[in-house]
PDB file of C-alpha atoms in Angstrom:
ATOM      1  CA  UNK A   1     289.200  30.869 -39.165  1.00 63.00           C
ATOM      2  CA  UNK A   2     286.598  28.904 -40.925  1.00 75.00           C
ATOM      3  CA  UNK A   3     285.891  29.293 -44.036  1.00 85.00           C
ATOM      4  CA  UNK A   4     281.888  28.928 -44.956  1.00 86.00           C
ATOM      5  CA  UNK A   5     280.609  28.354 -48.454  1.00 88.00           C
ATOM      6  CA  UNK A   6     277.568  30.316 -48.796  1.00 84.00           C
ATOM      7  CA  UNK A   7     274.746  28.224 -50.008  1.00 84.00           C
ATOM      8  CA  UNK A   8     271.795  29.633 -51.809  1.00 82.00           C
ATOM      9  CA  UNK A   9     268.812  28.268 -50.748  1.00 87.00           C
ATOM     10  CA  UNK A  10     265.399  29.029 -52.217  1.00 91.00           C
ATOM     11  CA  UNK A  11     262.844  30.627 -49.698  1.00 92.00           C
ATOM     12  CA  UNK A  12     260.083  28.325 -51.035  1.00 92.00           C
ATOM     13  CA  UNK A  13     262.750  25.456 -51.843  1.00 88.00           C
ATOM     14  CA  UNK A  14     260.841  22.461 -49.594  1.00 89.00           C
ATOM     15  CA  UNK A  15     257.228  23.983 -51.292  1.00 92.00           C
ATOM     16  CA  UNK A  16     256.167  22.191 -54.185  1.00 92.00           C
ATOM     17  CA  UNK A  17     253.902  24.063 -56.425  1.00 91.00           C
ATOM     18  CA  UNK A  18     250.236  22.449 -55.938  1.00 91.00           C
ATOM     19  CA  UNK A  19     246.815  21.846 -57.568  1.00 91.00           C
ATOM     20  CA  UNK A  20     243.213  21.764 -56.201  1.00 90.00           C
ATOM     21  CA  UNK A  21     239.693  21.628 -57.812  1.00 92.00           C
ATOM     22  CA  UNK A  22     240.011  25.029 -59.370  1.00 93.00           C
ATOM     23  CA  UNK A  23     243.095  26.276 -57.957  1.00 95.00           C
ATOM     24  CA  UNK A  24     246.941  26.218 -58.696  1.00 95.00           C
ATOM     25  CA  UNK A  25     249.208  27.393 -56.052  1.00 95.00           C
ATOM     26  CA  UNK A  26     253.319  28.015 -57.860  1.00 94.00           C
ATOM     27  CA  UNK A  27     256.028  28.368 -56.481  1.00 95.00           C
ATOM     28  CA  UNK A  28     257.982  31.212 -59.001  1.00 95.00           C
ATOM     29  CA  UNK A  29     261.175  31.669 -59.943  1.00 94.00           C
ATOM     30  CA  UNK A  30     263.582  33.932 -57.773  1.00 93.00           C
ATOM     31  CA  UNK A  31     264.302  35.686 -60.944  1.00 93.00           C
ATOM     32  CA  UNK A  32     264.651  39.801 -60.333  1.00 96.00           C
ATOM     33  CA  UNK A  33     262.564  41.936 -58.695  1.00 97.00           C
ATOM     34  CA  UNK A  34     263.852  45.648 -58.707  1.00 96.00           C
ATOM     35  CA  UNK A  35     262.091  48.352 -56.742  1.00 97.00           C
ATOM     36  CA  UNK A  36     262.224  51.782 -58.836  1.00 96.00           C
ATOM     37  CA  UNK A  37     261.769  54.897 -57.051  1.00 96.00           C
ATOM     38  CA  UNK A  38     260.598  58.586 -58.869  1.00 95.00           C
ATOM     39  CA  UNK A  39     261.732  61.255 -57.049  1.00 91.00           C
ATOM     40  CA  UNK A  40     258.279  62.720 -57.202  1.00 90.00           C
ATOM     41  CA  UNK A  41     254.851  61.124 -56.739  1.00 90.00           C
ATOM     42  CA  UNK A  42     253.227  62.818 -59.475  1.00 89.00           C
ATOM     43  CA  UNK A  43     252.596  61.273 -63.061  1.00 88.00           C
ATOM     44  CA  UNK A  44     252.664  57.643 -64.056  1.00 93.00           C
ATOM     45  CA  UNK A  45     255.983  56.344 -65.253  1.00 94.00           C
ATOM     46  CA  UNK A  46     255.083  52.976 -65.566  1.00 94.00           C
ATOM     47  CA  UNK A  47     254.876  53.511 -69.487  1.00 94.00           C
ATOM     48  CA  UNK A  48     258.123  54.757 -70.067  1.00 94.00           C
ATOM     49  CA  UNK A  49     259.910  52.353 -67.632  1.00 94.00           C
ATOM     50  CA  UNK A  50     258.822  49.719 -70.018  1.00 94.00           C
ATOM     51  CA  UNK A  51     259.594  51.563 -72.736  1.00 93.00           C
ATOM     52  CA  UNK A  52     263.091  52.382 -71.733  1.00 92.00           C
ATOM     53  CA  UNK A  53     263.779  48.384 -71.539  1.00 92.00           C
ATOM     54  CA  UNK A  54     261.337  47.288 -73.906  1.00 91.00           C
ATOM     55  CA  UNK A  55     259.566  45.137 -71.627  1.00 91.00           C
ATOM     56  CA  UNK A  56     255.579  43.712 -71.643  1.00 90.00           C
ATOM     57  CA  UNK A  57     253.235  45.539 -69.907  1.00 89.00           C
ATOM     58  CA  UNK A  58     253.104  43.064 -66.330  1.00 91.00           C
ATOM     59  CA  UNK A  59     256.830  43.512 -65.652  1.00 94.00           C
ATOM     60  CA  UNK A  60     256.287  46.908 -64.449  1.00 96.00           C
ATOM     61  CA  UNK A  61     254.092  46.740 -61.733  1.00 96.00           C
ATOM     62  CA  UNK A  62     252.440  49.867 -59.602  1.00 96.00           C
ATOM     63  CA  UNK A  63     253.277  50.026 -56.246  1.00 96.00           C
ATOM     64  CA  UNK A  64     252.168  53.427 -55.022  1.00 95.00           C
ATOM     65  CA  UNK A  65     252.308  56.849 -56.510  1.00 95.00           C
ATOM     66  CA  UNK A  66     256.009  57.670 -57.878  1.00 95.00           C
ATOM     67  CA  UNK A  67     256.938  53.563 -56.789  1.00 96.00           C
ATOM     68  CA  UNK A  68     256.965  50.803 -59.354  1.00 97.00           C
ATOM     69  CA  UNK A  69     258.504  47.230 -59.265  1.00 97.00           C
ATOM     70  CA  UNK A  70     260.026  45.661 -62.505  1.00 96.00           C
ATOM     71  CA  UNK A  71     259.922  41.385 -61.781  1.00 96.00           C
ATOM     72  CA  UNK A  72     261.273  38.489 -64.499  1.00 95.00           C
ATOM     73  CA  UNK A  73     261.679  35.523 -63.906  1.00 95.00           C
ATOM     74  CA  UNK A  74     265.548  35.227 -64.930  1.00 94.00           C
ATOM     75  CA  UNK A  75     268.542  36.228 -61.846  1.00 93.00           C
ATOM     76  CA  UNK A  76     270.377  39.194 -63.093  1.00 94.00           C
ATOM     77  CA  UNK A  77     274.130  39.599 -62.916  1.00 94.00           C
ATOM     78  CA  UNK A  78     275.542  42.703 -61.398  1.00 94.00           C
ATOM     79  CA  UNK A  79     276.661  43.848 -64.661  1.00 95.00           C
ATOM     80  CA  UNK A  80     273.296  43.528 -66.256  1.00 95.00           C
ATOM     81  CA  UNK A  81     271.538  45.754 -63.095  1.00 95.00           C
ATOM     82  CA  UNK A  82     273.963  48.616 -63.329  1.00 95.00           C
ATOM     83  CA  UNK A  83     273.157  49.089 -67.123  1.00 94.00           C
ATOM     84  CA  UNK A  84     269.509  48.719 -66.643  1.00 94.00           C
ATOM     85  CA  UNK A  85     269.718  51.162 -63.877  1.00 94.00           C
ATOM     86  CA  UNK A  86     272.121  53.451 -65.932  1.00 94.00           C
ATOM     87  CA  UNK A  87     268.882  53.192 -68.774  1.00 94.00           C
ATOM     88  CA  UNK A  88     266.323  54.424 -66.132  1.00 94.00           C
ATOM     89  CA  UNK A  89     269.110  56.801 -64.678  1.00 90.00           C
ATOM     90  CA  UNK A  90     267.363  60.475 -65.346  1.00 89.00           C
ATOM     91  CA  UNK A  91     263.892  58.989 -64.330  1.00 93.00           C
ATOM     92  CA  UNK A  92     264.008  56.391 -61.532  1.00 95.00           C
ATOM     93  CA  UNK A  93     266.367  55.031 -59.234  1.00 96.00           C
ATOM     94  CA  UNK A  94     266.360  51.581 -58.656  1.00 96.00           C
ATOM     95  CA  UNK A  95     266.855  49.467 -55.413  1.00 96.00           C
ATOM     96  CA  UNK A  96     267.674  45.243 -56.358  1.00 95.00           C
ATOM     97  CA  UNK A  97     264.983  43.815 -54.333  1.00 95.00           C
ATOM     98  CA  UNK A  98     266.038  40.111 -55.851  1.00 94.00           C
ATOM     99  CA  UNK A  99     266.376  38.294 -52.617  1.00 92.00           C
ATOM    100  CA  UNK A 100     263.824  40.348 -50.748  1.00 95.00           C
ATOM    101  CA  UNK A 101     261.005  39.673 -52.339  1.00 96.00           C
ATOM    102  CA  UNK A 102     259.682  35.962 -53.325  1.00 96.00           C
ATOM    103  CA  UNK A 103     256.779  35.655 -55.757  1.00 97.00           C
ATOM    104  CA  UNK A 104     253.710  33.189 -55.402  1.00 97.00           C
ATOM    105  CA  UNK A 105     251.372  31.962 -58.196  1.00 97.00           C
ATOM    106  CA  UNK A 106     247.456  31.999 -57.836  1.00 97.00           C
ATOM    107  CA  UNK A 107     245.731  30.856 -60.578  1.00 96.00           C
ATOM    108  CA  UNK A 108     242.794  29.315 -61.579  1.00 96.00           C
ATOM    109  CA  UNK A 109     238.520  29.952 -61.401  1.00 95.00           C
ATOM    110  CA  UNK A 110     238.988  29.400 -57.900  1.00 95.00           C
ATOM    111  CA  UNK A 111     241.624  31.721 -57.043  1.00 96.00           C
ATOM    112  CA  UNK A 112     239.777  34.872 -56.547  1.00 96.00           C
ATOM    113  CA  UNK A 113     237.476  32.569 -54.033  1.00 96.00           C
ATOM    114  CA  UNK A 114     240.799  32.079 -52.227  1.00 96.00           C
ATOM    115  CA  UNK A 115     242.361  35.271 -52.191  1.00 96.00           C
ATOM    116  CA  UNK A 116     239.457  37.117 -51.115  1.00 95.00           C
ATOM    117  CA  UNK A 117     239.314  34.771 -47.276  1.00 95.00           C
ATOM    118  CA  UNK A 118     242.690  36.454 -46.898  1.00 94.00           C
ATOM    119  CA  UNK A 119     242.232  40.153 -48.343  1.00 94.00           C
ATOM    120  CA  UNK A 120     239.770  43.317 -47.730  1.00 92.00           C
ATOM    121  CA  UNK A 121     241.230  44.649 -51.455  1.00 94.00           C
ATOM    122  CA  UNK A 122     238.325  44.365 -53.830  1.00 94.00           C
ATOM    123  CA  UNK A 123     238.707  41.340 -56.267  1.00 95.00           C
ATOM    124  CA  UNK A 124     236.172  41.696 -58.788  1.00 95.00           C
ATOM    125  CA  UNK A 125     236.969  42.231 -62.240  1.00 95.00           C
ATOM    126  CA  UNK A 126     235.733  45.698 -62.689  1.00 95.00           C
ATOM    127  CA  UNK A 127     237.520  47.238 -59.797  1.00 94.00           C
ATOM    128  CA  UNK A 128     241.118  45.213 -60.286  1.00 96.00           C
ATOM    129  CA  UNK A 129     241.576  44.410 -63.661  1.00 96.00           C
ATOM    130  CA  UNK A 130     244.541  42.697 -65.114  1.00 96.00           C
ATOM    131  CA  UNK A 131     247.627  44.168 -64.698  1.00 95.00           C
ATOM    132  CA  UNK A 132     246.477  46.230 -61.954  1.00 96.00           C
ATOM    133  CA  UNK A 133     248.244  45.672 -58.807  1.00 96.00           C
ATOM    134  CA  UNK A 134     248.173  47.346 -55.213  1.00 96.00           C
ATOM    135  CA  UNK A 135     249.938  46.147 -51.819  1.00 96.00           C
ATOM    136  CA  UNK A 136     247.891  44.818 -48.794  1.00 96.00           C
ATOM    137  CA  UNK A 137     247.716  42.749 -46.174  1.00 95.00           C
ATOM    138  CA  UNK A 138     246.575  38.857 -47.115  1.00 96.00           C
ATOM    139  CA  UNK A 139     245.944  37.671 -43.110  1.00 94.00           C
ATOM    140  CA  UNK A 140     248.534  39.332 -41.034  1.00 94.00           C
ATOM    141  CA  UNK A 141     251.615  39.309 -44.155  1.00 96.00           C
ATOM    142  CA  UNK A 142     251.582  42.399 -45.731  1.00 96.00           C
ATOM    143  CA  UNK A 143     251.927  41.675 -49.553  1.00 97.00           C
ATOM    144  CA  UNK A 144     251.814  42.910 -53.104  1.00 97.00           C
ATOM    145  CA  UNK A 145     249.018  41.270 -55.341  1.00 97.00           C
ATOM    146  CA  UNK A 146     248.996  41.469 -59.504  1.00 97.00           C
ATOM    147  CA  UNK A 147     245.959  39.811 -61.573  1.00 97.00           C
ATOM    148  CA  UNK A 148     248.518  38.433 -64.210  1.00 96.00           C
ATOM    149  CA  UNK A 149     244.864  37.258 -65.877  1.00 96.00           C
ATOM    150  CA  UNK A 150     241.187  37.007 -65.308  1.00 96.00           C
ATOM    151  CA  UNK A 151     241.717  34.006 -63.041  1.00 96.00           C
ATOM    152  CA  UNK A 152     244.978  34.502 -62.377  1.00 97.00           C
ATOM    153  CA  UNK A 153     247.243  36.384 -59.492  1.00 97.00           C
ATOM    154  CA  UNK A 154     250.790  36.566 -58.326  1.00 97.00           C
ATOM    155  CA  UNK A 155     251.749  37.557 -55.167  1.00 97.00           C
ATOM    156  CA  UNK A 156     255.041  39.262 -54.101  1.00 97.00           C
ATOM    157  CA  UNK A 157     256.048  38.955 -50.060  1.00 97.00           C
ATOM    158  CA  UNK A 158     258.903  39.864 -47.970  1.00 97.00           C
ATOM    159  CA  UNK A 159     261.172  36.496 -48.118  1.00 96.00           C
ATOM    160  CA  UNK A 160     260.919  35.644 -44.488  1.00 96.00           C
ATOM    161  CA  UNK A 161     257.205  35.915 -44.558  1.00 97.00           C
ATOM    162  CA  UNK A 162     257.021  33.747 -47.850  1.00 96.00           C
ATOM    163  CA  UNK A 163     256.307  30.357 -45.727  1.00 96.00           C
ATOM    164  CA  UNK A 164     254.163  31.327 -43.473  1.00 96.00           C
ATOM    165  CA  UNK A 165     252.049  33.090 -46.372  1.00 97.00           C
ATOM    166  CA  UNK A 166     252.734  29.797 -48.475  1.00 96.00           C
ATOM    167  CA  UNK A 167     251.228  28.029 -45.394  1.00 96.00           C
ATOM    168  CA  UNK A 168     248.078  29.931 -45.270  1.00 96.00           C
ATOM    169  CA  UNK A 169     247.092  29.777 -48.800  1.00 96.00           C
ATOM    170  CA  UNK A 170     247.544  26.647 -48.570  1.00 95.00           C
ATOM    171  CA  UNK A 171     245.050  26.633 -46.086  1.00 95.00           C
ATOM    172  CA  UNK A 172     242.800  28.770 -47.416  1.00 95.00           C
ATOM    173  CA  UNK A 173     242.878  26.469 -50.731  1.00 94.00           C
ATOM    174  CA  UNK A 174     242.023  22.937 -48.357  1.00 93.00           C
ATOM    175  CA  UNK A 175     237.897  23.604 -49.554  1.00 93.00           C
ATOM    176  CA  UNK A 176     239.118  23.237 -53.098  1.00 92.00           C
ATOM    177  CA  UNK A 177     240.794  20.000 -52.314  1.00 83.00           C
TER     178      UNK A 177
ATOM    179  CA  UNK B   1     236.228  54.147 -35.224  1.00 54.00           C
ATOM    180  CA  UNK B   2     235.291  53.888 -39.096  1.00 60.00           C
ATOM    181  CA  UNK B   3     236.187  50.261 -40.286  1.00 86.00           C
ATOM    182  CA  UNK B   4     236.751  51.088 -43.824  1.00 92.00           C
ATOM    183  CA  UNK B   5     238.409  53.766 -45.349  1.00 94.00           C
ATOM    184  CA  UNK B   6     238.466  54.867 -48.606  1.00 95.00           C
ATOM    185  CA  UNK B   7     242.149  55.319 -49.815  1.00 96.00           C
ATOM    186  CA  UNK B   8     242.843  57.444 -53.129  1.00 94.00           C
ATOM    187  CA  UNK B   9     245.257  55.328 -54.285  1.00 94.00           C
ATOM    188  CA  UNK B  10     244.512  51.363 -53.143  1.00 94.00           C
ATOM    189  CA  UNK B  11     240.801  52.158 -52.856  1.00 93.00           C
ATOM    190  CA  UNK B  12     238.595  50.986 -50.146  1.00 93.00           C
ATOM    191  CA  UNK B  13     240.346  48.952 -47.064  1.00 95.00           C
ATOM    192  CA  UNK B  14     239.870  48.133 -43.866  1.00 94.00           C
ATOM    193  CA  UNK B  15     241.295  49.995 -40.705  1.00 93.00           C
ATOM    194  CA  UNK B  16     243.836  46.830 -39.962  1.00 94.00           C
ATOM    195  CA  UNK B  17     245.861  48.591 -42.812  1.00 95.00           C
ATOM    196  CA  UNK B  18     246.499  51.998 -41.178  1.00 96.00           C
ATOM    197  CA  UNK B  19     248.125  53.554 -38.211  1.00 96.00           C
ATOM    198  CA  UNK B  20     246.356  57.039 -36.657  1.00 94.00           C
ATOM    199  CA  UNK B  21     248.871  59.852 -36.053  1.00 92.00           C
ATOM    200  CA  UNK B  22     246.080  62.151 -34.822  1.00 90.00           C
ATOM    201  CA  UNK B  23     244.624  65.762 -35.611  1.00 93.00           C
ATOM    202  CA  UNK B  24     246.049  67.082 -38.917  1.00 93.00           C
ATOM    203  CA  UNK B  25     246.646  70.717 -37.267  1.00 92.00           C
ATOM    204  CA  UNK B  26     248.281  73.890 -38.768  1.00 90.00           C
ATOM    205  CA  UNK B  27     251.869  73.830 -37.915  1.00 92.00           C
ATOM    206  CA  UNK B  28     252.796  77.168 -35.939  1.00 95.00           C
ATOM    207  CA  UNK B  29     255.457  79.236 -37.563  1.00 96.00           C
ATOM    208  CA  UNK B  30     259.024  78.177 -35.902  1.00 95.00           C
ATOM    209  CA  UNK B  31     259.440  81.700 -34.577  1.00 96.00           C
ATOM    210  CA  UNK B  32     255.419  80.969 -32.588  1.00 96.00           C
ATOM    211  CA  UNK B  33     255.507  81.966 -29.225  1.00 97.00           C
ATOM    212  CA  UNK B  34     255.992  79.092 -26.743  1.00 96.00           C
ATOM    213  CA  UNK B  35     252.418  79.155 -25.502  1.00 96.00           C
ATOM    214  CA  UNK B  36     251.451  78.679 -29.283  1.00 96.00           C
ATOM    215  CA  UNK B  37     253.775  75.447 -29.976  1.00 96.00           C
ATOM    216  CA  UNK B  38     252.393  73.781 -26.316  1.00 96.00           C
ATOM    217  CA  UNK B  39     249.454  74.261 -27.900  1.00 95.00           C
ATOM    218  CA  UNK B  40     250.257  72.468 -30.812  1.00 95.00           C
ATOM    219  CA  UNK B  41     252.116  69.689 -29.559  1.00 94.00           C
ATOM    220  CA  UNK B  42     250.059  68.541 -26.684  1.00 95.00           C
ATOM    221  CA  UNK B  43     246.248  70.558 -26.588  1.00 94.00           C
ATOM    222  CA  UNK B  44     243.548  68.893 -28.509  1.00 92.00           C
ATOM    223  CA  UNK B  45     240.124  69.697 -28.848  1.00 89.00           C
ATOM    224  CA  UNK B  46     238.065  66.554 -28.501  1.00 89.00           C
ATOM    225  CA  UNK B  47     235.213  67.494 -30.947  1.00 91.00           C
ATOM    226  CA  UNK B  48     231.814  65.675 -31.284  1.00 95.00           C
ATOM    227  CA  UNK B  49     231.596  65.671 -35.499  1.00 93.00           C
ATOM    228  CA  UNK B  50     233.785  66.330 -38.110  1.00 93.00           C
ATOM    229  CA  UNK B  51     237.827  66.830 -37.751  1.00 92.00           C
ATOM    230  CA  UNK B  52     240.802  66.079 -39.952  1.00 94.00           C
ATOM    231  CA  UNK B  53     243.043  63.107 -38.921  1.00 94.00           C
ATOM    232  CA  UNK B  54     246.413  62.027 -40.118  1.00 95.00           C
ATOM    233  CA  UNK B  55     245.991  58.394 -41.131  1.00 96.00           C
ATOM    234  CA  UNK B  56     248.879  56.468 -42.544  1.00 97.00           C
ATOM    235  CA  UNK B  57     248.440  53.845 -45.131  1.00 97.00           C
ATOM    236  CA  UNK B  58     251.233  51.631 -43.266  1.00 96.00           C
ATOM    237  CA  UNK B  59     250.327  48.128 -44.950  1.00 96.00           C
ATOM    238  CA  UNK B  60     248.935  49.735 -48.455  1.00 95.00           C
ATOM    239  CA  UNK B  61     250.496  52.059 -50.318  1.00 95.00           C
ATOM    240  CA  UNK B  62     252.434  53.963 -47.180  1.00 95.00           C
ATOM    241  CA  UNK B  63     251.222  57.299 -48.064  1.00 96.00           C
ATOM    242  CA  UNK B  64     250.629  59.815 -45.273  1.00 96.00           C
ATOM    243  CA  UNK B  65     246.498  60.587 -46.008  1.00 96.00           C
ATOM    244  CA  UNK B  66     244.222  63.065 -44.163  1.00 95.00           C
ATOM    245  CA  UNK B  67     240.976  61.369 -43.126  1.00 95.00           C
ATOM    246  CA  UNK B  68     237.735  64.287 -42.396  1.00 95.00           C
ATOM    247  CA  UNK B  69     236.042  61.684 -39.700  1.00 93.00           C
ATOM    248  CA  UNK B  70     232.623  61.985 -37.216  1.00 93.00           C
ATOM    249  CA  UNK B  71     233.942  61.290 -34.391  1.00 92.00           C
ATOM    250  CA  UNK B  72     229.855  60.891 -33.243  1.00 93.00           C
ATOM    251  CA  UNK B  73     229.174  58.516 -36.210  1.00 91.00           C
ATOM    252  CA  UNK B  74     232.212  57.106 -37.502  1.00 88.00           C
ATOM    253  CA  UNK B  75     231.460  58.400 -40.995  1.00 92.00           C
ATOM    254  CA  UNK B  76     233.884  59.472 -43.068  1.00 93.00           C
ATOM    255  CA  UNK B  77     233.705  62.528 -45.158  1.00 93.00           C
ATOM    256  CA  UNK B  78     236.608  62.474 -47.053  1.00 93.00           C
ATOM    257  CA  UNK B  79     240.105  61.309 -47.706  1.00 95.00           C
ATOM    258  CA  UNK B  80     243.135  62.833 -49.412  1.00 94.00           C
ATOM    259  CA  UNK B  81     246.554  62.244 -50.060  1.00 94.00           C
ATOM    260  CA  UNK B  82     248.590  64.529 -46.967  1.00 92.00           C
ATOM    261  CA  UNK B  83     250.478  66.614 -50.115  1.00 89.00           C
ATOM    262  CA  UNK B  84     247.635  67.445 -51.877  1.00 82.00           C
ATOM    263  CA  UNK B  85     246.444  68.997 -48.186  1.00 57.00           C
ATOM    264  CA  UNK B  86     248.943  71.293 -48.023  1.00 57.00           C
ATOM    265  CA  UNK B  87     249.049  72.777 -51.829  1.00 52.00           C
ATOM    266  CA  UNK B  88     245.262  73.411 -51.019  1.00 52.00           C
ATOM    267  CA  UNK B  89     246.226  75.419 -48.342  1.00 49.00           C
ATOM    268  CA  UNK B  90     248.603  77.332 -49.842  1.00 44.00           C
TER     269      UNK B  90
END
């Protein structure tokens, strides 16, 4: 039998991140991204998930009612996941999503120009402030926008899908270039 | 069809984002007589104006929602979350 070395390969590894007039498209770290689960829909636990591992208020991100995702930028061992899940034990369960999900920077005055060719979710200010974050479709690729800042987005995708999406901002920044 | 609906959770979005199960109808009571659960599963009214739909928020937030919809003007009445539906009918 052969015996195969598994190689870890980045989904976005042959992207390099890229700027336009007005627009900066980043490739992000495959740090963590864990999925945490309520067992109920009702109340916001958003607050106490980031109290419970003291962490800033866009690591914790809203997903839908009773369904948050907690995303850094550093890998986390198996060690360090069961005793963060241990912390959120009584109120969430939590689901690694690590290699599932790859994250893309938007940023830049230009950026809500972009995102808004690819998106029916209302960009403006008022309606999705910072922090605020909601999951959609962006063309065809279902994904999971943040405004990180006034100018600024990240975008979370299923990591087959993280090309192809990669590909179309791309394309959807060429005005800018 | 309406091409926007207003979700209570993501907001407005377009129809692209959900799938239509159909009429949100009372479920019969298990012990319903059969001609009561044919009924149910495969009679439907057709109605010109307003009727409940079950619309799923399948590339959103995935929540099960019940859309009020004209079916003569595509307008849409209303839209709730499916569990808040049935703790107003109980």
């Amino acid at each position: 039998m052969t015996d195969f070395i598994i190689e870890h390969r980045a989904a976005l590894g042959e992207k390099k991140s890229s700027s336009f007039m007005g627009v900066k498209l980043e490739v992000l770290p495959e740090g963590h991204v864990l999925h945490a689960l309520a067992g109920s829909a009702d109340g916001d636990l958003s607050g106490a998930i980031r109290t419970a591992l003291g962490l800033e208020a866009l690591a914790v991100r809203f997903v839908t009612p009773g369904q948050w995702f907690i995303v850094g930028d550093n890998a986390l061992s198996h060690a360090e996941l069961t005793g963060l899940a241990d912390r959120l034990k009584p109120m969430v369960d939590i689901v690694d999503q690590s290699h599932g999900r790859i994250r893309i920077g938007l940023s830049g005055e230009k950026a809500t120009a972009v995102l808004a060719k690819g998106t029916a979710a209302d960009l403006a200010l008022a309606a999705f402030p910072v922090g605020h974050a909601t999951m959609t479709l962006i063309g065809h690729i279902g994904a999971h926008i943040t405004r990180t800042g006034e100018n600024a987005f990240e975008l979370m995708v299923l990591r087959g899908f993280a090309e192809s999406l990669w590909d179309e901002l791309a394309d959807m920044c060429a005005e800018f270039r | 069809m309406a091409s926007l609906v207003p979700c209570p959770h993501c907001g407005q979005r377009p129809k692209e984002e959900f799938t239509v199960k159909g009429a949100a109808l009372a479920r019969p009571t298990a012990d319903a007589s059969p001609e009561t659960w044919f009924d149910y599963v495969y009679l439907r009214d057709n109605p010109r104006g307003l009727y409940d739909e079950y619309w799923h928020h399948t590339s959103g937030c995935r929540r099960w929602l019940v859309v009020t919809r004209d079916t003569a003007t595509h307008e849409i009445e209303g839209v709730r979350d499916a569990s808040a539906k049935k703790e107003a009918a109980e």
